[in-house]
Amino acid sequence: SQTIHQWPATLVQPVGSPLSLECTVEGTSNPNLYWYRQAAGRGLQLLFYSVGIGQISSEVPQNLSASRPQDRQFILSSKKLLLSDSGFYLCAFAGTGVTEAFFGQGTRLTVV
Amino acid sequence: QKEVEQNSGPLSVPEGAIASLNCTYSDRGSQSFFWYRQYSGKSPELIMSIYSNGDKEDGRFTAQLNKASQYVSLLIRDSQPSDSATYLCAVIRRGGADGLTFGKGTHLIIQP
């Protein structure tokens, strides 16, 4: 069966510190991978998506970046966190084509 | 324009009644439609998908799609307190690689 793992579940980081969130998928090959952010009281915002290794598309300009070093691994990074980066970060995967997406457990990031 | 609109609620429904959730979308190129349920502090969970006009039933849930009116709805029959959550409507445009576009969700409260 297909599963998605995302860690850590919670994270408290000081302003200006780096960030690395990791997501891995099992049970499927060549998935489409996504990073979303959900700020308090707001909807899900697509940050990045990837249709293959090394292929990253950004939806929103910001101080975050994403990488896909392996087929089923997706990493969200920042060199210097801002207070406005706080939120609930969700990794998701979907099969190739027009299919539903499945989410990881999410990472609640608080920048202090 | 990739906009999905939902009434934020809260929508309060007595236990055992039918809950009706609505969603409109602006992109006529959208071709896949989903309903996710999100409990507070948790990641979204897929509950229904619908791809063609009409109704689709799955247990207590019925999704309805009207592409001409750009309208999607979710009916929950025999509402239970455990159905209390935020319901997110999501659409995928033709091609689908850039992921789902979400509405901000409707907060549903089932009153015992």
PDB file of N, CA, C and O in Angstrom, chain A residues 27-99:
ATOM      1  N   GLY A  27       5.610   2.693  -1.676  1.00  0.00           N
ATOM      2  CA  GLY A  27       4.565   1.935  -2.350  1.00  0.00           C
ATOM      3  C   GLY A  27       4.125   2.495  -3.682  1.00  0.00           C
ATOM      4  O   GLY A  27       3.118   2.030  -4.240  1.00  0.00           O
ATOM      5  N   THR A  28       4.867   3.448  -4.225  1.00  0.00           N
ATOM      6  CA  THR A  28       4.515   4.001  -5.525  1.00  0.00           C
ATOM      7  C   THR A  28       5.782   4.524  -6.181  1.00  0.00           C
ATOM      8  O   THR A  28       6.755   4.872  -5.497  1.00  0.00           O
ATOM      9  N   SER A  29       5.781   4.555  -7.501  1.00  0.00           N
ATOM     10  CA  SER A  29       6.929   5.073  -8.238  1.00  0.00           C
ATOM     11  C   SER A  29       6.542   6.333  -8.998  1.00  0.00           C
ATOM     12  O   SER A  29       5.409   6.486  -9.446  1.00  0.00           O
ATOM     13  N   ASN A  30       7.523   7.245  -9.120  1.00  0.00           N
ATOM     14  CA  ASN A  30       7.352   8.482  -9.865  1.00  0.00           C
ATOM     15  C   ASN A  30       6.084   9.252  -9.465  1.00  0.00           C
ATOM     16  O   ASN A  30       5.301   9.659 -10.321  1.00  0.00           O
ATOM     17  N   PRO A  31       5.890   9.444  -8.172  1.00  0.00           N
ATOM     18  CA  PRO A  31       4.703  10.220  -7.771  1.00  0.00           C
ATOM     19  C   PRO A  31       4.909  11.698  -8.050  1.00  0.00           C
ATOM     20  O   PRO A  31       6.043  12.182  -8.128  1.00  0.00           O
ATOM     21  N   ASN A  32       3.814  12.434  -8.163  1.00  0.00           N
ATOM     22  CA  ASN A  32       3.870  13.892  -8.070  1.00  0.00           C
ATOM     23  C   ASN A  32       3.928  14.226  -6.583  1.00  0.00           C
ATOM     24  O   ASN A  32       3.186  13.652  -5.779  1.00  0.00           O
ATOM     25  N   LEU A  33       4.819  15.131  -6.219  1.00  0.00           N
ATOM     26  CA  LEU A  33       4.997  15.480  -4.813  1.00  0.00           C
ATOM     27  C   LEU A  33       4.729  16.961  -4.599  1.00  0.00           C
ATOM     28  O   LEU A  33       5.031  17.784  -5.481  1.00  0.00           O
ATOM     29  N   TYR A  34       4.174  17.281  -3.440  1.00  0.00           N
ATOM     30  CA  TYR A  34       3.739  18.647  -3.165  1.00  0.00           C
ATOM     31  C   TYR A  34       4.101  19.062  -1.748  1.00  0.00           C
ATOM     32  O   TYR A  34       4.068  18.258  -0.820  1.00  0.00           O
ATOM     33  N   TRP A  35       4.420  20.335  -1.584  1.00  0.00           N
ATOM     34  CA  TRP A  35       4.487  20.965  -0.268  1.00  0.00           C
ATOM     35  C   TRP A  35       3.411  22.046  -0.204  1.00  0.00           C
ATOM     36  O   TRP A  35       3.357  22.925  -1.068  1.00  0.00           O
ATOM     37  N   TYR A  36       2.574  21.944   0.831  1.00  0.00           N
ATOM     38  CA  TYR A  36       1.559  22.951   1.106  1.00  0.00           C
ATOM     39  C   TYR A  36       1.852  23.579   2.467  1.00  0.00           C
ATOM     40  O   TYR A  36       2.464  22.962   3.336  1.00  0.00           O
ATOM     41  N   ARG A  37       1.358  24.781   2.646  1.00  0.00           N
ATOM     42  CA  ARG A  37       1.402  25.429   3.954  1.00  0.00           C
ATOM     43  C   ARG A  37      -0.007  25.901   4.317  1.00  0.00           C
ATOM     44  O   ARG A  37      -0.734  26.423   3.466  1.00  0.00           O
ATOM     45  N   GLN A  38      -0.347  25.716   5.577  1.00  0.00           N
ATOM     46  CA  GLN A  38      -1.642  26.160   6.079  1.00  0.00           C
ATOM     47  C   GLN A  38      -1.374  27.071   7.270  1.00  0.00           C
ATOM     48  O   GLN A  38      -0.982  26.609   8.338  1.00  0.00           O
ATOM     49  N   ALA A  39      -1.548  28.364   7.070  1.00  0.00           N
ATOM     50  CA  ALA A  39      -1.387  29.312   8.166  1.00  0.00           C
ATOM     51  C   ALA A  39      -2.662  29.304   9.000  1.00  0.00           C
ATOM     52  O   ALA A  39      -3.730  28.892   8.531  1.00  0.00           O
ATOM     53  N   ALA A  40      -2.550  29.751  10.235  1.00  0.00           N
ATOM     54  CA  ALA A  40      -3.679  29.730  11.171  1.00  0.00           C
ATOM     55  C   ALA A  40      -4.883  30.449  10.568  1.00  0.00           C
ATOM     56  O   ALA A  40      -4.787  31.598  10.155  1.00  0.00           O
ATOM     57  N   GLY A  41      -6.020  29.733  10.518  1.00  0.00           N
ATOM     58  CA  GLY A  41      -7.248  30.335  10.026  1.00  0.00           C
ATOM     59  C   GLY A  41      -7.289  30.567   8.528  1.00  0.00           C
ATOM     60  O   GLY A  41      -8.208  31.214   8.027  1.00  0.00           O
ATOM     61  N   ARG A  42      -6.331  29.982   7.817  1.00  0.00           N
ATOM     62  CA  ARG A  42      -6.292  30.196   6.373  1.00  0.00           C
ATOM     63  C   ARG A  42      -6.320  28.866   5.639  1.00  0.00           C
ATOM     64  O   ARG A  42      -6.165  27.808   6.236  1.00  0.00           O
ATOM     65  N   GLY A  43      -6.479  28.954   4.340  1.00  0.00           N
ATOM     66  CA  GLY A  43      -6.551  27.750   3.533  1.00  0.00           C
ATOM     67  C   GLY A  43      -5.183  27.176   3.236  1.00  0.00           C
ATOM     68  O   GLY A  43      -4.152  27.699   3.648  1.00  0.00           O
ATOM     69  N   LEU A  44      -5.190  26.065   2.516  1.00  0.00           N
ATOM     70  CA  LEU A  44      -3.957  25.403   2.107  1.00  0.00           C
ATOM     71  C   LEU A  44      -3.358  26.126   0.912  1.00  0.00           C
ATOM     72  O   LEU A  44      -4.006  26.307  -0.114  1.00  0.00           O
ATOM     73  N   GLN A  45      -2.104  26.492   1.042  1.00  0.00           N
ATOM     74  CA  GLN A  45      -1.399  27.207  -0.018  1.00  0.00           C
ATOM     75  C   GLN A  45      -0.333  26.294  -0.607  1.00  0.00           C
ATOM     76  O   GLN A  45       0.523  25.785   0.123  1.00  0.00           O
ATOM     77  N   LEU A  46      -0.380  26.075  -1.905  1.00  0.00           N
ATOM     78  CA  LEU A  46       0.635  25.265  -2.562  1.00  0.00           C
ATOM     79  C   LEU A  46       1.930  26.050  -2.643  1.00  0.00           C
ATOM     80  O   LEU A  46       1.966  27.170  -3.153  1.00  0.00           O
ATOM     81  N   LEU A  47       3.012  25.444  -2.129  1.00  0.00           N
ATOM     82  CA  LEU A  47       4.319  26.097  -2.145  1.00  0.00           C
ATOM     83  C   LEU A  47       5.172  25.595  -3.312  1.00  0.00           C
ATOM     84  O   LEU A  47       5.726  26.374  -4.071  1.00  0.00           O
ATOM     85  N   PHE A  48       5.310  24.283  -3.414  1.00  0.00           N
ATOM     86  CA  PHE A  48       6.145  23.663  -4.442  1.00  0.00           C
ATOM     87  C   PHE A  48       5.490  22.372  -4.917  1.00  0.00           C
ATOM     88  O   PHE A  48       4.799  21.709  -4.156  1.00  0.00           O
ATOM     89  N   TYR A  49       5.781  22.022  -6.168  1.00  0.00           N
ATOM     90  CA  TYR A  49       5.410  20.696  -6.625  1.00  0.00           C
ATOM     91  C   TYR A  49       6.509  20.159  -7.521  1.00  0.00           C
ATOM     92  O   TYR A  49       7.306  20.911  -8.094  1.00  0.00           O
ATOM     93  N   SER A  50       6.534  18.828  -7.618  1.00  0.00           N
ATOM     94  CA  SER A  50       7.588  18.161  -8.376  1.00  0.00           C
ATOM     95  C   SER A  50       6.994  16.969  -9.117  1.00  0.00           C
ATOM     96  O   SER A  50       6.295  16.152  -8.523  1.00  0.00           O
ATOM     97  N   VAL A  51       7.307  16.876 -10.398  1.00  0.00           N
ATOM     98  CA  VAL A  51       6.830  15.751 -11.198  1.00  0.00           C
ATOM     99  C   VAL A  51       7.926  14.726 -11.434  1.00  0.00           C
ATOM    100  O   VAL A  51       7.682  13.685 -12.059  1.00  0.00           O
ATOM    101  N   GLY A  52       9.151  15.001 -10.945  1.00  0.00           N
ATOM    102  CA  GLY A  52      10.233  14.043 -11.105  1.00  0.00           C
ATOM    103  C   GLY A  52      11.475  14.505 -10.368  1.00  0.00           C
ATOM    104  O   GLY A  52      11.552  15.639  -9.876  1.00  0.00           O
ATOM    105  N   ILE A  53      12.473  13.616 -10.317  1.00  0.00           N
ATOM    106  CA  ILE A  53      13.718  13.932  -9.623  1.00  0.00           C
ATOM    107  C   ILE A  53      14.328  15.209 -10.184  1.00  0.00           C
ATOM    108  O   ILE A  53      14.468  15.354 -11.398  1.00  0.00           O
ATOM    109  N   GLY A  54      14.675  16.113  -9.281  1.00  0.00           N
ATOM    110  CA  GLY A  54      15.322  17.354  -9.687  1.00  0.00           C
ATOM    111  C   GLY A  54      14.414  18.379 -10.329  1.00  0.00           C
ATOM    112  O   GLY A  54      14.857  19.483 -10.668  1.00  0.00           O
ATOM    113  N   GLN A  55      13.129  18.044 -10.502  1.00  0.00           N
ATOM    114  CA  GLN A  55      12.181  18.966 -11.146  1.00  0.00           C
ATOM    115  C   GLN A  55      11.305  19.610 -10.079  1.00  0.00           C
ATOM    116  O   GLN A  55      10.486  18.939  -9.465  1.00  0.00           O
ATOM    117  N   ILE A  56      11.510  20.903  -9.874  1.00  0.00           N
ATOM    118  CA  ILE A  56      10.782  21.626  -8.842  1.00  0.00           C
ATOM    119  C   ILE A  56      10.124  22.846  -9.467  1.00  0.00           C
ATOM    120  O   ILE A  56      10.776  23.609 -10.181  1.00  0.00           O
ATOM    121  N   SER A  57       8.855  23.023  -9.158  1.00  0.00           N
ATOM    122  CA  SER A  57       8.143  24.231  -9.574  1.00  0.00           C
ATOM    123  C   SER A  57       7.655  24.958  -8.341  1.00  0.00           C
ATOM    124  O   SER A  57       7.157  24.325  -7.408  1.00  0.00           O
ATOM    125  N   SER A  58       7.837  26.246  -8.335  1.00  0.00           N
ATOM    126  CA  SER A  58       7.452  27.074  -7.199  1.00  0.00           C
ATOM    127  C   SER A  58       6.204  27.866  -7.537  1.00  0.00           C
ATOM    128  O   SER A  58       6.100  28.442  -8.621  1.00  0.00           O
ATOM    129  N   GLU A  59       5.255  27.840  -6.610  1.00  0.00           N
ATOM    130  CA  GLU A  59       4.021  28.569  -6.823  1.00  0.00           C
ATOM    131  C   GLU A  59       4.060  29.968  -6.224  1.00  0.00           C
ATOM    132  O   GLU A  59       3.416  30.875  -6.717  1.00  0.00           O
ATOM    133  N   VAL A  60       4.819  30.111  -5.153  1.00  0.00           N
ATOM    134  CA  VAL A  60       4.808  31.378  -4.415  1.00  0.00           C
ATOM    135  C   VAL A  60       6.250  31.779  -4.120  1.00  0.00           C
ATOM    136  O   VAL A  60       6.975  31.020  -3.499  1.00  0.00           O
ATOM    137  N   PRO A  61       6.673  32.974  -4.523  1.00  0.00           N
ATOM    138  CA  PRO A  61       8.041  33.412  -4.201  1.00  0.00           C
ATOM    139  C   PRO A  61       8.185  33.645  -2.701  1.00  0.00           C
ATOM    140  O   PRO A  61       7.333  34.221  -2.073  1.00  0.00           O
ATOM    141  N   GLN A  62       9.249  33.150  -2.122  1.00  0.00           N
ATOM    142  CA  GLN A  62       9.440  33.238  -0.677  1.00  0.00           C
ATOM    143  C   GLN A  62      10.867  32.821  -0.352  1.00  0.00           C
ATOM    144  O   GLN A  62      11.629  32.507  -1.246  1.00  0.00           O
ATOM    145  N   ASN A  63      11.167  32.771   0.930  1.00  0.00           N
ATOM    146  CA  ASN A  63      12.520  32.368   1.310  1.00  0.00           C
ATOM    147  C   ASN A  63      12.620  30.881   1.562  1.00  0.00           C
ATOM    148  O   ASN A  63      13.507  30.436   2.269  1.00  0.00           O
ATOM    149  N   LEU A  64      11.721  30.109   0.994  1.00  0.00           N
ATOM    150  CA  LEU A  64      11.775  28.661   1.105  1.00  0.00           C
ATOM    151  C   LEU A  64      12.231  28.070  -0.218  1.00  0.00           C
ATOM    152  O   LEU A  64      12.052  28.675  -1.275  1.00  0.00           O
ATOM    153  N   SER A  65      12.791  26.875  -0.159  1.00  0.00           N
ATOM    154  CA  SER A  65      13.173  26.151  -1.363  1.00  0.00           C
ATOM    155  C   SER A  65      12.824  24.694  -1.173  1.00  0.00           C
ATOM    156  O   SER A  65      12.583  24.233  -0.044  1.00  0.00           O
ATOM    157  N   ALA A  66      12.768  23.959  -2.259  1.00  0.00           N
ATOM    158  CA  ALA A  66      12.460  22.540  -2.195  1.00  0.00           C
ATOM    159  C   ALA A  66      13.427  21.779  -3.082  1.00  0.00           C
ATOM    160  O   ALA A  66      13.953  22.324  -4.060  1.00  0.00           O
ATOM    161  N   SER A  67      13.643  20.526  -2.726  1.00  0.00           N
ATOM    162  CA  SER A  67      14.490  19.671  -3.545  1.00  0.00           C
ATOM    163  C   SER A  67      13.923  18.263  -3.562  1.00  0.00           C
ATOM    164  O   SER A  67      13.226  17.846  -2.631  1.00  0.00           O
ATOM    165  N   ARG A  68      14.220  17.557  -4.628  1.00  0.00           N
ATOM    166  CA  ARG A  68      13.780  16.179  -4.776  1.00  0.00           C
ATOM    167  C   ARG A  68      15.000  15.371  -5.213  1.00  0.00           C
ATOM    168  O   ARG A  68      15.218  15.133  -6.397  1.00  0.00           O
ATOM    169  N   PRO A  69      15.821  14.928  -4.239  1.00  0.00           N
ATOM    170  CA  PRO A  69      17.052  14.218  -4.582  1.00  0.00           C
ATOM    171  C   PRO A  69      16.821  12.777  -5.026  1.00  0.00           C
ATOM    172  O   PRO A  69      17.644  12.219  -5.739  1.00  0.00           O
ATOM    173  N   GLN A  70      15.712  12.202  -4.606  1.00  0.00           N
ATOM    174  CA  GLN A  70      15.357  10.841  -4.995  1.00  0.00           C
ATOM    175  C   GLN A  70      13.888  10.807  -5.417  1.00  0.00           C
ATOM    176  O   GLN A  70      13.133  11.725  -5.095  1.00  0.00           O
ATOM    177  N   ASP A  71      13.503   9.754  -6.100  1.00  0.00           N
ATOM    178  CA  ASP A  71      12.165   9.665  -6.667  1.00  0.00           C
ATOM    179  C   ASP A  71      11.065   9.868  -5.635  1.00  0.00           C
ATOM    180  O   ASP A  71      10.044  10.503  -5.900  1.00  0.00           O
ATOM    181  N   ARG A  72      11.283   9.330  -4.422  1.00  0.00           N
ATOM    182  CA  ARG A  72      10.220   9.355  -3.420  1.00  0.00           C
ATOM    183  C   ARG A  72      10.595  10.167  -2.197  1.00  0.00           C
ATOM    184  O   ARG A  72      10.093   9.926  -1.100  1.00  0.00           O
ATOM    185  N   GLN A  73      11.480  11.143  -2.376  1.00  0.00           N
ATOM    186  CA  GLN A  73      11.922  11.996  -1.282  1.00  0.00           C
ATOM    187  C   GLN A  73      11.768  13.453  -1.683  1.00  0.00           C
ATOM    188  O   GLN A  73      12.199  13.866  -2.765  1.00  0.00           O
ATOM    189  N   PHE A  74      11.161  14.222  -0.784  1.00  0.00           N
ATOM    190  CA  PHE A  74      10.912  15.633  -1.074  1.00  0.00           C
ATOM    191  C   PHE A  74      11.313  16.422   0.165  1.00  0.00           C
ATOM    192  O   PHE A  74      10.912  16.069   1.282  1.00  0.00           O
ATOM    193  N   ILE A  75      12.123  17.443  -0.010  1.00  0.00           N
ATOM    194  CA  ILE A  75      12.665  18.194   1.120  1.00  0.00           C
ATOM    195  C   ILE A  75      12.315  19.661   0.974  1.00  0.00           C
ATOM    196  O   ILE A  75      12.443  20.243  -0.111  1.00  0.00           O
ATOM    197  N   LEU A  76      11.882  20.248   2.065  1.00  0.00           N
ATOM    198  CA  LEU A  76      11.593  21.684   2.120  1.00  0.00           C
ATOM    199  C   LEU A  76      12.647  22.333   3.007  1.00  0.00           C
ATOM    200  O   LEU A  76      12.895  21.858   4.109  1.00  0.00           O
ATOM    201  N   SER A  77      13.239  23.412   2.513  1.00  0.00           N
ATOM    202  CA  SER A  77      14.344  24.026   3.232  1.00  0.00           C
ATOM    203  C   SER A  77      14.209  25.544   3.286  1.00  0.00           C
ATOM    204  O   SER A  77      13.505  26.150   2.479  1.00  0.00           O
ATOM    205  N   SER A  78      14.923  26.095   4.242  1.00  0.00           N
ATOM    206  CA  SER A  78      15.106  27.539   4.307  1.00  0.00           C
ATOM    207  C   SER A  78      16.464  27.830   4.911  1.00  0.00           C
ATOM    208  O   SER A  78      16.907  27.118   5.816  1.00  0.00           O
ATOM    209  N   LYS A  79      17.117  28.852   4.439  1.00  0.00           N
ATOM    210  CA  LYS A  79      18.413  29.230   5.005  1.00  0.00           C
ATOM    211  C   LYS A  79      18.222  30.080   6.255  1.00  0.00           C
ATOM    212  O   LYS A  79      18.999  29.994   7.213  1.00  0.00           O
ATOM    213  N   LYS A  80      17.172  30.930   6.242  1.00  0.00           N
ATOM    214  CA  LYS A  80      16.913  31.816   7.378  1.00  0.00           C
ATOM    215  C   LYS A  80      15.413  31.985   7.560  1.00  0.00           C
ATOM    216  O   LYS A  80      14.759  32.640   6.746  1.00  0.00           O
ATOM    217  N   LEU A  81      14.891  31.443   8.633  1.00  0.00           N
ATOM    218  CA  LEU A  81      13.459  31.512   8.865  1.00  0.00           C
ATOM    219  C   LEU A  81      13.001  32.902   9.298  1.00  0.00           C
ATOM    220  O   LEU A  81      13.713  33.622  10.016  1.00  0.00           O
ATOM    221  N   LEU A  82      11.795  33.227   8.853  1.00  0.00           N
ATOM    222  CA  LEU A  82      11.129  34.462   9.266  1.00  0.00           C
ATOM    223  C   LEU A  82       9.944  34.106  10.169  1.00  0.00           C
ATOM    224  O   LEU A  82       9.443  32.982  10.134  1.00  0.00           O
ATOM    225  N   LEU A  83       9.494  35.071  10.945  1.00  0.00           N
ATOM    226  CA  LEU A  83       8.316  34.835  11.780  1.00  0.00           C
ATOM    227  C   LEU A  83       7.119  34.401  10.934  1.00  0.00           C
ATOM    228  O   LEU A  83       6.330  33.541  11.341  1.00  0.00           O
ATOM    229  N   SER A  84       7.019  34.978   9.753  1.00  0.00           N
ATOM    230  CA  SER A  84       5.883  34.679   8.872  1.00  0.00           C
ATOM    231  C   SER A  84       5.936  33.270   8.285  1.00  0.00           C
ATOM    232  O   SER A  84       4.979  32.843   7.633  1.00  0.00           O
ATOM    233  N   ASP A  85       7.018  32.547   8.519  1.00  0.00           N
ATOM    234  CA  ASP A  85       7.105  31.163   8.041  1.00  0.00           C
ATOM    235  C   ASP A  85       6.383  30.193   8.963  1.00  0.00           C
ATOM    236  O   ASP A  85       6.240  29.009   8.634  1.00  0.00           O
ATOM    237  N   SER A  86       5.932  30.660  10.092  1.00  0.00           N
ATOM    238  CA  SER A  86       5.184  29.781  11.000  1.00  0.00           C
ATOM    239  C   SER A  86       3.927  29.256  10.314  1.00  0.00           C
ATOM    240  O   SER A  86       3.270  29.982   9.568  1.00  0.00           O
ATOM    241  N   GLY A  87       3.616  28.002  10.591  1.00  0.00           N
ATOM    242  CA  GLY A  87       2.419  27.420   9.995  1.00  0.00           C
ATOM    243  C   GLY A  87       2.466  25.915  10.045  1.00  0.00           C
ATOM    244  O   GLY A  87       3.371  25.317  10.627  1.00  0.00           O
ATOM    245  N   PHE A  88       1.482  25.320   9.406  1.00  0.00           N
ATOM    246  CA  PHE A  88       1.358  23.875   9.334  1.00  0.00           C
ATOM    247  C   PHE A  88       1.776  23.462   7.928  1.00  0.00           C
ATOM    248  O   PHE A  88       1.124  23.818   6.949  1.00  0.00           O
ATOM    249  N   TYR A  89       2.880  22.726   7.827  1.00  0.00           N
ATOM    250  CA  TYR A  89       3.430  22.337   6.544  1.00  0.00           C
ATOM    251  C   TYR A  89       3.040  20.897   6.229  1.00  0.00           C
ATOM    252  O   TYR A  89       3.239  19.996   7.044  1.00  0.00           O
ATOM    253  N   LEU A  90       2.520  20.726   5.049  1.00  0.00           N
ATOM    254  CA  LEU A  90       1.994  19.418   4.653  1.00  0.00           C
ATOM    255  C   LEU A  90       2.640  18.964   3.359  1.00  0.00           C
ATOM    256  O   LEU A  90       2.671  19.697   2.373  1.00  0.00           O
ATOM    257  N   CYS A  91       3.149  17.743   3.384  1.00  0.00           N
ATOM    258  CA  CYS A  91       3.649  17.103   2.178  1.00  0.00           C
ATOM    259  C   CYS A  91       2.542  16.202   1.643  1.00  0.00           C
ATOM    260  O   CYS A  91       1.786  15.596   2.429  1.00  0.00           O
ATOM    261  N   ALA A  92       2.421  16.116   0.347  1.00  0.00           N
ATOM    262  CA  ALA A  92       1.397  15.267  -0.255  1.00  0.00           C
ATOM    263  C   ALA A  92       1.946  14.614  -1.510  1.00  0.00           C
ATOM    264  O   ALA A  92       2.901  15.107  -2.121  1.00  0.00           O
ATOM    265  N   PHE A  93       1.353  13.482  -1.874  1.00  0.00           N
ATOM    266  CA  PHE A  93       1.724  12.832  -3.120  1.00  0.00           C
ATOM    267  C   PHE A  93       0.480  12.475  -3.908  1.00  0.00           C
ATOM    268  O   PHE A  93      -0.607  12.296  -3.353  1.00  0.00           O
ATOM    269  N   ALA A  94       0.664  12.374  -5.200  1.00  0.00           N
ATOM    270  CA  ALA A  94      -0.409  11.940  -6.084  1.00  0.00           C
ATOM    271  C   ALA A  94       0.201  11.100  -7.187  1.00  0.00           C
ATOM    272  O   ALA A  94       1.387  11.223  -7.504  1.00  0.00           O
ATOM    273  N   GLY A  95      -0.607  10.232  -7.761  1.00  0.00           N
ATOM    274  CA  GLY A  95      -0.146   9.452  -8.887  1.00  0.00           C
ATOM    275  C   GLY A  95      -0.026  10.332 -10.124  1.00  0.00           C
ATOM    276  O   GLY A  95      -0.515  11.463 -10.145  1.00  0.00           O
ATOM    277  N   THR A  96       0.621   9.816 -11.133  1.00  0.00           N
ATOM    278  CA  THR A  96       0.740  10.561 -12.388  1.00  0.00           C
ATOM    279  C   THR A  96      -0.636  10.732 -13.012  1.00  0.00           C
ATOM    280  O   THR A  96      -1.408   9.800 -13.077  1.00  0.00           O
ATOM    281  N   GLY A  97      -0.945  11.937 -13.410  1.00  0.00           N
ATOM    282  CA  GLY A  97      -2.247  12.197 -14.003  1.00  0.00           C
ATOM    283  C   GLY A  97      -3.148  12.943 -13.048  1.00  0.00           C
ATOM    284  O   GLY A  97      -2.712  13.481 -12.037  1.00  0.00           O
ATOM    285  N   VAL A  98      -4.411  12.927 -13.342  1.00  0.00           N
ATOM    286  CA  VAL A  98      -5.353  13.759 -12.602  1.00  0.00           C
ATOM    287  C   VAL A  98      -5.969  12.931 -11.478  1.00  0.00           C
ATOM    288  O   VAL A  98      -7.087  12.444 -11.578  1.00  0.00           O
ATOM    289  N   THR A  99      -5.207  12.775 -10.421  1.00  0.00           N
ATOM    290  CA  THR A  99      -5.649  11.921  -9.317  1.00  0.00           C
ATOM    291  C   THR A  99      -5.641  12.688  -8.008  1.00  0.00           C
ATOM    292  O   THR A  99      -5.050  13.752  -7.875  1.00  0.00           O
TER     293      THR A  99
END
